Amino acid sequence: MAMTDLLSAEDIKKAVGAFSAAESFNYKKFFEMVGLKTKSPEDVKKVFHILDKDQSGFIEEEELKFVLKGFTPEGRDLSDKETKALLAAGDKDGDGKIGAD
């Protein structure tokens, strides 16, 4: 399954472009711009599984660094600071990874 099976290619392009500058990534705005806020929990889990490159059931810090590339190959890598901020926002139990729930 491709990301564009779930989200608009145009929305993805705009969102990735909006955060193309280093240290500009805002996960809340990004997820809103790509349309995830309006998706069902099932669709959000499908997006999660696309981003979970090693299919471990979790998105670890190393996978988060490449989250924008998970939406489009043209996306940039997140900085260490941006990656850690995204991990902190999603890691509710403090185990260093984000689960689908």
XYZ file of C-alpha atoms in Angstrom:
101
model
C 0.000 0.000 0.000
C 1.265 3.455 -0.880
C 0.796 6.602 1.148
C -1.168 8.101 -1.763
C -3.720 5.286 -1.406
C -4.704 6.938 1.880
C -3.752 10.595 1.516
C -3.870 13.147 -1.286
C -0.609 13.416 -3.241
C -1.152 17.174 -3.454
C -1.611 17.480 0.335
C 1.534 15.418 0.921
C 3.540 17.590 -1.487
C 2.342 20.814 0.164
C 3.000 19.541 3.684
C 6.485 18.224 2.923
C 7.293 21.460 1.100
C 6.100 23.553 4.027
C 8.723 21.945 6.246
C 11.608 21.681 3.775
C 13.830 24.052 5.755
C 16.019 22.574 8.465
C 14.568 22.792 11.982
C 11.138 23.821 10.654
C 9.228 20.564 11.243
C 6.063 20.878 13.313
C 4.459 17.450 13.619
C 1.016 18.778 14.592
C 0.821 21.080 11.581
C 2.327 18.448 9.278
C -0.177 15.738 10.231
C -2.995 18.242 9.841
C -1.729 19.376 6.420
C -1.455 15.835 5.031
C -5.003 15.130 6.158
C -4.417 12.656 8.977
C -6.598 14.616 11.414
C -9.682 13.806 9.327
C -8.890 10.110 8.800
C -10.442 7.204 10.629
C -8.396 5.406 13.300
C -8.087 2.473 10.868
C -6.588 4.704 8.158
C -4.203 6.293 10.656
C -3.005 2.801 11.611
C -2.454 2.016 7.914
C -0.253 5.117 7.628
C 1.576 3.996 10.791
C 2.315 0.601 9.241
C 3.691 2.250 6.091
C 6.053 4.337 8.257
C 7.055 1.282 10.327
C 9.715 0.250 7.809
C 10.978 -2.783 9.746
C 7.408 -3.926 10.494
C 8.236 -4.311 14.193
C 4.905 -2.864 15.287
C 6.703 0.230 16.559
C 8.293 3.291 15.028
C 11.692 3.721 16.605
C 13.826 6.870 16.680
C 15.860 5.774 13.645
C 12.669 5.363 11.578
C 11.336 8.735 12.749
C 14.364 10.499 11.286
C 13.075 9.506 7.835
C 9.357 10.117 8.478
C 9.019 12.744 5.727
C 10.526 10.310 3.216
C 7.843 7.863 4.309
C 5.308 10.248 2.822
C 7.319 11.088 -0.319
C 10.857 10.258 -1.495
C 11.468 14.004 -1.913
C 11.143 14.570 1.847
C 14.184 15.576 3.860
C 15.603 13.798 6.886
C 14.590 15.275 10.223
C 17.325 16.720 12.403
C 18.174 14.966 15.665
C 16.325 17.728 17.552
C 13.192 17.359 15.391
C 13.336 13.566 15.669
C 13.606 13.674 19.461
C 10.690 16.140 19.697
C 8.504 13.875 17.544
C 9.501 10.820 19.573
C 8.752 12.613 22.848
C 5.298 13.580 21.572
C 4.382 10.060 20.506
C 6.169 7.901 23.091
C 3.519 7.786 25.796
C 5.113 5.046 27.922
C 8.740 6.188 27.721
C 10.083 3.043 26.047
C 11.836 4.947 23.236
C 9.437 3.955 20.486
C 5.947 4.774 19.251
C 3.270 2.082 19.088
C 0.315 2.050 16.711
C -2.106 2.862 19.515
